[in-house]
The first five atom37 places (N, CA, C, CB, O) and aatype in JSON, in Angstrom:
{
  "aatype": [12, 16, 9, 13, 15, 15, 9, 0, 13, 0, 18, 18, 13, 15, 0, 1, 1, 3, 9, 7, 1, 13, 10, 10, 0, 19, 0, 17, 10, 19, 0, 17, 15, 1, 19, 18, 19, 7, 19, 8, 13, 14, 9, 3, 12, 19, 7, 0, 13, 12, 10, 15, 17, 0, 19, 2, 10, 0, 7, 10, 11, 10, 17, 2, 8, 18, 5, 0, 8, 10, 10, 0, 5, 19, 12, 18, 9, 18, 7, 11, 10, 13, 2, 1, 10, 9, 5, 1, 7, 10, 9, 11],
  "atom_mask": [
    [1, 1, 1, 1, 1],
    [1, 1, 1, 1, 1],
    [1, 1, 1, 1, 1],
    [1, 1, 1, 1, 1],
    [1, 1, 1, 1, 1],
    [1, 1, 1, 1, 1],
    [1, 1, 1, 1, 1],
    [1, 1, 1, 1, 1],
    [1, 1, 1, 1, 1],
    [1, 1, 1, 1, 1],
    [1, 1, 1, 1, 1],
    [1, 1, 1, 1, 1],
    [1, 1, 1, 1, 1],
    [1, 1, 1, 1, 1],
    [1, 1, 1, 1, 1],
    [1, 1, 1, 1, 1],
    [1, 1, 1, 1, 1],
    [1, 1, 1, 1, 1],
    [1, 1, 1, 1, 1],
    [1, 1, 1, 0, 1],
    [1, 1, 1, 1, 1],
    [1, 1, 1, 1, 1],
    [1, 1, 1, 1, 1],
    [1, 1, 1, 1, 1],
    [1, 1, 1, 1, 1],
    [1, 1, 1, 1, 1],
    [1, 1, 1, 1, 1],
    [1, 1, 1, 1, 1],
    [1, 1, 1, 1, 1],
    [1, 1, 1, 1, 1],
    [1, 1, 1, 1, 1],
    [1, 1, 1, 1, 1],
    [1, 1, 1, 1, 1],
    [1, 1, 1, 1, 1],
    [1, 1, 1, 1, 1],
    [1, 1, 1, 1, 1],
    [1, 1, 1, 1, 1],
    [1, 1, 1, 0, 1],
    [1, 1, 1, 1, 1],
    [1, 1, 1, 1, 1],
    [1, 1, 1, 1, 1],
    [1, 1, 1, 1, 1],
    [1, 1, 1, 1, 1],
    [1, 1, 1, 1, 1],
    [1, 1, 1, 1, 1],
    [1, 1, 1, 1, 1],
    [1, 1, 1, 0, 1],
    [1, 1, 1, 1, 1],
    [1, 1, 1, 1, 1],
    [1, 1, 1, 1, 1],
    [1, 1, 1, 1, 1],
    [1, 1, 1, 1, 1],
    [1, 1, 1, 1, 1],
    [1, 1, 1, 1, 1],
    [1, 1, 1, 1, 1],
    [1, 1, 1, 1, 1],
    [1, 1, 1, 1, 1],
    [1, 1, 1, 1, 1],
    [1, 1, 1, 0, 1],
    [1, 1, 1, 1, 1],
    [1, 1, 1, 1, 1],
    [1, 1, 1, 1, 1],
    [1, 1, 1, 1, 1],
    [1, 1, 1, 1, 1],
    [1, 1, 1, 1, 1],
    [1, 1, 1, 1, 1],
    [1, 1, 1, 1, 1],
    [1, 1, 1, 1, 1],
    [1, 1, 1, 1, 1],
    [1, 1, 1, 1, 1],
    [1, 1, 1, 1, 1],
    [1, 1, 1, 1, 1],
    [1, 1, 1, 1, 1],
    [1, 1, 1, 1, 1],
    [1, 1, 1, 1, 1],
    [1, 1, 1, 1, 1],
    [1, 1, 1, 1, 1],
    [1, 1, 1, 1, 1],
    [1, 1, 1, 0, 1],
    [1, 1, 1, 1, 1],
    [1, 1, 1, 1, 1],
    [1, 1, 1, 1, 1],
    [1, 1, 1, 1, 1],
    [1, 1, 1, 1, 1],
    [1, 1, 1, 1, 1],
    [1, 1, 1, 1, 1],
    [1, 1, 1, 1, 1],
    [1, 1, 1, 1, 1],
    [1, 1, 1, 0, 1],
    [1, 1, 1, 1, 1],
    [1, 1, 1, 1, 1],
    [1, 1, 1, 1, 1]
  ],
  "atom_positions": [
    [[125.14, -34.19, -1.0], [125.86, -33.05, -0.46], [127.02, -32.68, -1.37], [126.36, -33.35, 0.95], [127.31, -31.5, -1.55]],
    [[127.69, -33.66, -1.93], [128.82, -33.38, -2.8], [128.37, -32.61, -4.04], [129.52, -34.68, -3.22], [128.99, -31.61, -4.41]],
    [[127.31, -33.06, -4.67], [126.81, -32.38, -5.87], [126.29, -30.99, -5.53], [125.7, -33.21, -6.54], [126.61, -30.03, -6.22]],
    [[125.51, -30.89, -4.47], [124.94, -29.61, -4.07], [126.05, -28.63, -3.71], [123.98, -29.79, -2.88], [126.0, -27.47, -4.12]],
    [[127.04, -29.06, -2.96], [128.15, -28.19, -2.58], [129.0, -27.82, -3.79], [129.01, -28.87, -1.52], [129.5, -26.7, -3.86]],
    [[129.17, -28.73, -4.71], [129.95, -28.42, -5.92], [129.29, -27.31, -6.72], [130.11, -29.66, -6.78], [129.97, -26.39, -7.19]],
    [[127.99, -27.38, -6.88], [127.27, -26.33, -7.58], [127.37, -25.02, -6.81], [125.78, -26.72, -7.78], [127.59, -23.96, -7.41]],
    [[127.22, -25.07, -5.5], [127.3, -23.87, -4.67], [128.68, -23.23, -4.77], [126.97, -24.19, -3.21], [128.79, -22.01, -4.89]],
    [[129.74, -24.04, -4.71], [131.09, -23.49, -4.82], [131.36, -22.93, -6.22], [132.12, -24.55, -4.47], [132.09, -21.95, -6.36]],
    [[130.79, -23.55, -7.25], [130.97, -23.01, -8.59], [130.41, -21.59, -8.67], [130.27, -23.91, -9.64], [131.03, -20.71, -9.27]],
    [[129.27, -21.36, -8.06], [128.73, -20.0, -8.0], [129.56, -19.12, -7.07], [127.26, -20.02, -7.54], [129.8, -17.96, -7.38]],
    [[129.99, -19.65, -5.97], [130.75, -18.86, -4.99], [132.07, -18.36, -5.57], [131.01, -19.69, -3.73], [132.48, -17.23, -5.29]],
    [[132.74, -19.19, -6.37], [134.01, -18.8, -6.96], [133.85, -18.0, -8.25], [134.85, -20.03, -7.23], [134.84, -17.65, -8.88]],
    [[132.61, -17.69, -8.64], [132.37, -16.89, -9.83], [131.96, -15.48, -9.42], [131.28, -17.53, -10.73], [132.1, -15.09, -8.26]],
    [[131.47, -14.73, -10.37], [131.01, -13.36, -10.09], [129.71, -13.35, -9.28], [130.82, -12.58, -11.39], [129.35, -12.31, -8.72]],
    [[129.02, -14.45, -9.22], [127.74, -14.54, -8.51], [127.93, -15.11, -7.11], [126.73, -15.39, -9.3], [127.33, -16.12, -6.76]],
    [[128.77, -14.48, -6.34], [129.12, -14.94, -5.01], [127.92, -14.99, -4.07], [130.19, -14.05, -4.43], [127.86, -15.87, -3.2]],
    [[126.98, -14.07, -4.22], [125.8, -14.06, -3.34], [124.95, -15.32, -3.52], [124.94, -12.82, -3.61], [124.47, -15.9, -2.54]],
    [[124.78, -15.75, -4.76], [124.04, -16.99, -5.01], [124.8, -18.17, -4.4], [123.83, -17.22, -6.55], [124.19, -19.08, -3.84]],
    [[126.12, -18.16, -4.51], [126.94, -19.21, -3.92], [126.79, -19.29, -2.41], [0.0, 0.0, 0.0], [126.7, -20.38, -1.85]],
    [[126.76, -18.13, -1.76], [126.57, -18.13, -0.3], [125.22, -18.72, 0.07], [126.68, -16.7, 0.26], [125.11, -19.52, 1.0]],
    [[124.19, -18.31, -0.67], [122.85, -18.84, -0.4], [122.81, -20.35, -0.6], [121.81, -18.16, -1.31], [122.27, -21.08, 0.23]],
    [[123.39, -20.83, -1.7], [123.38, -22.27, -1.98], [124.21, -23.05, -0.98], [123.89, -22.52, -3.38], [123.88, -24.2, -0.66]],
    [[125.29, -22.46, -0.48], [126.07, -23.14, 0.56], [125.25, -23.28, 1.84], [127.37, -22.36, 0.85], [125.32, -24.31, 2.51]],
    [[124.48, -22.26, 2.17], [123.61, -22.35, 3.35], [122.56, -23.44, 3.16], [122.92, -21.0, 3.63], [122.28, -24.21, 4.08]],
    [[121.99, -23.5, 1.98], [120.99, -24.55, 1.7], [121.65, -25.92, 1.7], [120.31, -24.29, 0.33], [121.04, -26.89, 2.16]],
    [[122.88, -26.01, 1.2], [123.6, -27.3, 1.21], [123.8, -27.78, 2.64], [124.95, -27.17, 0.5], [123.67, -28.98, 2.91]],
    [[124.13, -26.88, 3.54], [124.29, -27.28, 4.94], [122.96, -27.7, 5.56], [124.9, -26.14, 5.75], [122.93, -28.58, 6.42]],
    [[121.87, -27.09, 5.13], [120.55, -27.54, 5.61], [120.25, -28.94, 5.1], [119.45, -26.56, 5.14], [119.72, -29.78, 5.84]],
    [[120.59, -29.2, 3.86], [120.4, -30.54, 3.3], [121.26, -31.54, 4.07], [120.76, -30.57, 1.79], [120.8, -32.64, 4.39]],
    [[122.5, -31.17, 4.35], [123.39, -32.06, 5.1], [122.83, -32.35, 6.48], [124.79, -31.46, 5.21], [122.82, -33.5, 6.93]],
    [[122.37, -31.32, 7.16], [121.8, -31.5, 8.49], [120.58, -32.42, 8.43], [121.42, -30.14, 9.11], [120.4, -33.27, 9.3]],
    [[119.74, -32.25, 7.4], [118.55, -33.1, 7.29], [118.92, -34.55, 7.07], [117.65, -32.61, 6.16], [118.26, -35.45, 7.59]],
    [[119.98, -34.81, 6.3], [120.4, -36.19, 6.04], [120.97, -36.83, 7.3], [121.42, -36.23, 4.92], [120.8, -38.03, 7.52]],
    [[121.65, -36.03, 8.11], [122.14, -36.54, 9.4], [120.97, -36.77, 10.34], [123.17, -35.56, 10.03], [120.92, -37.77, 11.06]],
    [[120.03, -35.84, 10.34], [118.87, -35.92, 11.24], [118.04, -37.17, 11.0], [118.0, -34.68, 11.09], [117.59, -37.81, 11.95]],
    [[117.82, -37.53, 9.73], [117.01, -38.71, 9.43], [117.83, -40.0, 9.51], [116.4, -38.58, 8.05], [117.28, -41.09, 9.35]],
    [[119.13, -39.88, 9.75], [119.94, -41.07, 9.98], [120.53, -41.7, 8.74], [0.0, 0.0, 0.0], [120.99, -42.84, 8.79]],
    [[120.52, -41.0, 7.63], [121.05, -41.54, 6.38], [122.58, -41.47, 6.37], [120.48, -40.78, 5.18], [123.24, -42.36, 5.83]],
    [[123.14, -40.42, 6.98], [124.59, -40.22, 7.0], [125.05, -39.81, 8.39], [125.0, -39.16, 5.96], [124.27, -39.39, 9.24]],
    [[126.35, -39.96, 8.59], [126.99, -39.45, 9.79], [127.47, -38.03, 9.5], [128.18, -40.36, 10.24], [127.67, -37.67, 8.34]],
    [[127.67, -37.22, 10.53], [128.15, -35.84, 10.3], [129.48, -35.78, 9.55], [128.29, -35.13, 11.63], [129.7, -34.88, 8.74]],
    [[130.37, -36.73, 9.83], [131.67, -36.71, 9.15], [131.51, -36.95, 7.66], [132.6, -37.77, 9.76], [132.34, -36.48, 6.88]],
    [[130.48, -37.67, 7.23], [130.2, -37.86, 5.81], [129.92, -36.52, 5.14], [129.01, -38.82, 5.61], [130.4, -36.25, 4.04]],
    [[129.13, -35.7, 5.81], [128.75, -34.41, 5.24], [129.94, -33.45, 5.21], [127.6, -33.79, 6.04], [130.1, -32.69, 4.25]],
    [[130.76, -33.48, 6.24], [131.95, -32.64, 6.25], [132.91, -33.08, 5.15], [132.65, -32.69, 7.64], [133.52, -32.25, 4.47]],
    [[133.05, -34.38, 4.98], [133.9, -34.91, 3.92], [133.42, -34.52, 2.53], [0.0, 0.0, 0.0], [134.22, -34.15, 1.67]],
    [[132.12, -34.6, 2.31], [131.55, -34.2, 1.02], [131.79, -32.71, 0.77], [130.05, -34.51, 0.97], [132.13, -32.31, -0.35]],
    [[131.62, -31.9, 1.8], [131.84, -30.47, 1.69], [133.3, -30.18, 1.34], [131.45, -29.77, 2.99], [133.58, -29.38, 0.45]],
    [[134.22, -30.81, 2.04], [135.65, -30.57, 1.81], [136.08, -31.07, 0.42], [136.48, -31.25, 2.9], [136.9, -30.44, -0.24]],
    [[135.53, -32.21, 0.0], [135.86, -32.74, -1.31], [135.4, -31.79, -2.41], [135.23, -34.12, -1.51], [136.15, -31.5, -3.35]],
    [[134.18, -31.3, -2.31], [133.67, -30.39, -3.34], [134.44, -29.07, -3.33], [132.18, -30.13, -3.13], [134.66, -28.48, -4.39]],
    [[134.84, -28.6, -2.15], [135.64, -27.38, -2.07], [136.99, -27.58, -2.77], [135.86, -26.98, -0.59], [137.41, -26.73, -3.56]],
    [[137.66, -28.7, -2.49], [138.98, -28.96, -3.08], [138.9, -29.12, -4.59], [139.59, -30.21, -2.45], [139.74, -28.59, -5.32]],
    [[137.9, -29.84, -5.07], [137.76, -30.05, -6.52], [137.45, -28.73, -7.22], [136.64, -31.07, -6.81], [138.01, -28.45, -8.29]],
    [[136.58, -27.91, -6.63], [136.27, -26.62, -7.25], [137.46, -25.68, -7.23], [135.09, -25.97, -6.53], [137.69, -24.96, -8.2]],
    [[138.22, -25.69, -6.16], [139.4, -24.83, -6.09], [140.44, -25.26, -7.12], [140.01, -24.86, -4.68], [141.05, -24.42, -7.78]],
    [[140.65, -26.56, -7.26], [141.6, -27.06, -8.27], [141.09, -26.76, -9.67], [141.82, -28.58, -8.1], [141.86, -26.36, -10.55]],
    [[139.8, -26.94, -9.88], [139.22, -26.63, -11.19], [139.33, -25.16, -11.53], [0.0, 0.0, 0.0], [139.56, -24.81, -12.69]],
    [[139.19, -24.3, -10.55], [139.31, -22.87, -10.77], [140.73, -22.5, -11.18], [138.91, -22.1, -9.52], [140.94, -21.69, -12.08]],
    [[141.71, -23.09, -10.53], [143.11, -22.82, -10.89], [143.41, -23.32, -12.3], [144.06, -23.49, -9.87], [144.08, -22.64, -13.07]],
    [[142.91, -24.5, -12.65], [143.11, -25.02, -14.0], [142.41, -24.15, -15.03], [142.61, -26.46, -14.1], [142.96, -23.87, -16.09]],
    [[141.18, -23.72, -14.72], [140.43, -22.87, -15.64], [141.16, -21.56, -15.89], [139.02, -22.6, -15.09], [141.27, -21.11, -17.04]],
    [[141.65, -20.94, -14.84], [142.37, -19.68, -15.0], [143.64, -19.84, -15.82], [142.71, -19.1, -13.65], [144.04, -18.91, -16.53]],
    [[144.25, -21.0, -15.74], [145.51, -21.22, -16.47], [145.27, -21.62, -17.92], [146.33, -22.28, -15.78], [146.0, -21.18, -18.81]],
    [[144.26, -22.46, -18.18], [144.04, -23.03, -19.52], [142.76, -22.54, -20.19], [144.01, -24.52, -19.43], [142.29, -23.18, -21.13]],
    [[142.19, -21.45, -19.74], [140.9, -20.99, -20.23], [140.86, -20.8, -21.75], [140.54, -19.69, -19.55], [139.96, -21.31, -22.41]],
    [[141.81, -20.09, -22.31], [141.8, -19.8, -23.74], [141.91, -21.1, -24.55], [142.95, -18.85, -24.11], [141.18, -21.28, -25.53]],
    [[142.8, -21.98, -24.16], [142.98, -23.24, -24.88], [141.73, -24.12, -24.79], [144.19, -24.0, -24.33], [141.3, -24.69, -25.79]],
    [[141.15, -24.22, -23.6], [139.95, -25.04, -23.42], [138.78, -24.5, -24.23], [139.57, -25.11, -21.95], [138.06, -25.28, -24.87]],
    [[138.58, -23.2, -24.22], [137.48, -22.62, -24.99], [137.68, -22.82, -26.48], [137.34, -21.13, -24.68], [136.71, -23.08, -27.2]],
    [[138.9, -22.7, -26.95], [139.17, -22.94, -28.36], [138.84, -24.38, -28.74], [140.64, -22.63, -28.7], [138.25, -24.61, -29.8]],
    [[139.21, -25.33, -27.92], [138.9, -26.73, -28.19], [137.4, -27.0, -28.18], [139.59, -27.63, -27.17], [136.88, -27.71, -29.04]],
    [[136.71, -26.44, -27.2], [135.26, -26.63, -27.09], [134.55, -26.03, -28.31], [134.72, -25.99, -25.79], [133.64, -26.64, -28.86]],
    [[134.96, -24.84, -28.71], [134.33, -24.2, -29.88], [134.61, -24.98, -31.16], [134.83, -22.75, -30.02], [133.76, -25.03, -32.04]],
    [[135.8, -25.57, -31.29], [136.12, -26.39, -32.44], [135.21, -27.62, -32.51], [137.58, -26.82, -32.4], [134.64, -27.93, -33.55]],
    [[135.07, -28.31, -31.37], [134.2, -29.49, -31.32], [132.75, -29.1, -31.57], [134.33, -30.21, -29.95], [132.04, -29.81, -32.29]],
    [[132.31, -28.0, -31.0], [130.95, -27.51, -31.21], [130.71, -27.23, -32.69], [130.7, -26.23, -30.38], [129.67, -27.6, -33.23]],
    [[131.66, -26.57, -33.34], [131.52, -26.27, -34.77], [131.43, -27.53, -35.61], [0.0, 0.0, 0.0], [130.66, -27.58, -36.57]],
    [[132.22, -28.54, -35.27], [132.19, -29.81, -36.02], [130.87, -30.56, -35.81], [133.38, -30.7, -35.62], [130.29, -31.08, -36.76]],
    [[130.41, -30.63, -34.56], [129.2, -31.39, -34.26], [127.93, -30.75, -34.83], [129.06, -31.54, -32.76], [127.03, -31.45, -35.3]],
    [[127.87, -29.45, -34.78], [126.64, -28.76, -35.16], [126.78, -27.94, -36.43], [126.2, -27.88, -34.04], [126.05, -26.97, -36.62]],
    [[127.7, -28.32, -37.3], [127.96, -27.58, -38.52], [126.71, -27.43, -39.39], [129.07, -28.26, -39.31], [126.42, -26.34, -39.89]],
    [[125.97, -28.5, -39.58], [124.77, -28.44, -40.43], [123.72, -27.49, -39.86], [124.17, -29.84, -40.6], [123.11, -26.72, -40.59]],
    [[123.51, -27.55, -38.56], [122.52, -26.68, -37.94], [122.96, -25.22, -37.97], [122.26, -27.11, -36.49], [122.13, -24.32, -38.1]],
    [[124.25, -24.99, -37.84], [124.77, -23.63, -37.9], [124.62, -23.07, -39.31], [126.26, -23.59, -37.48], [124.22, -21.91, -39.48]],
    [[124.91, -23.87, -40.33], [124.78, -23.42, -41.7], [123.33, -23.12, -42.07], [125.35, -24.47, -42.64], [123.08, -22.21, -42.86]],
    [[122.39, -23.86, -41.53], [120.97, -23.62, -41.79], [120.42, -22.43, -41.0], [120.16, -24.87, -41.47], [119.3, -21.98, -41.23]],
    [[121.2, -21.93, -40.08], [120.76, -20.79, -39.28], [119.87, -21.17, -38.12], [0.0, 0.0, 0.0], [119.22, -20.3, -37.53]],
    [[119.82, -22.45, -37.78], [118.98, -22.9, -36.68], [119.61, -22.6, -35.33], [118.7, -24.38, -36.8], [118.91, -22.36, -34.35]],
    [[120.93, -22.62, -35.29], [121.66, -22.26, -34.07], [122.85, -21.4, -34.48], [122.11, -23.53, -33.28], [123.21, -21.33, -35.65]],
    [[123.45, -20.77, -33.49], [124.63, -19.92, -33.75], [125.89, -20.59, -33.29], [124.49, -18.57, -33.08], [126.97, -20.03, -33.44]]
  ]
}
């Protein structure tokens, strides 16, 4: 539930909000099924949902604040790791 909800919230907090709503509905179906078969208690599923919501919300705030710096670092590391493939024209 935590992983499924995290993915759903990532879509929900992006421009693809409709996909996020759909995935959140499916996540709740998954949670209900896990409670139904006796694998988890309902409070486990609520906790997983709240944890993924909080982590995604915090991540969104960090992303909005440090987006330019993070992308610059990622592109630098990408350029260093794949320099040979980029020079050969195999990747961009």
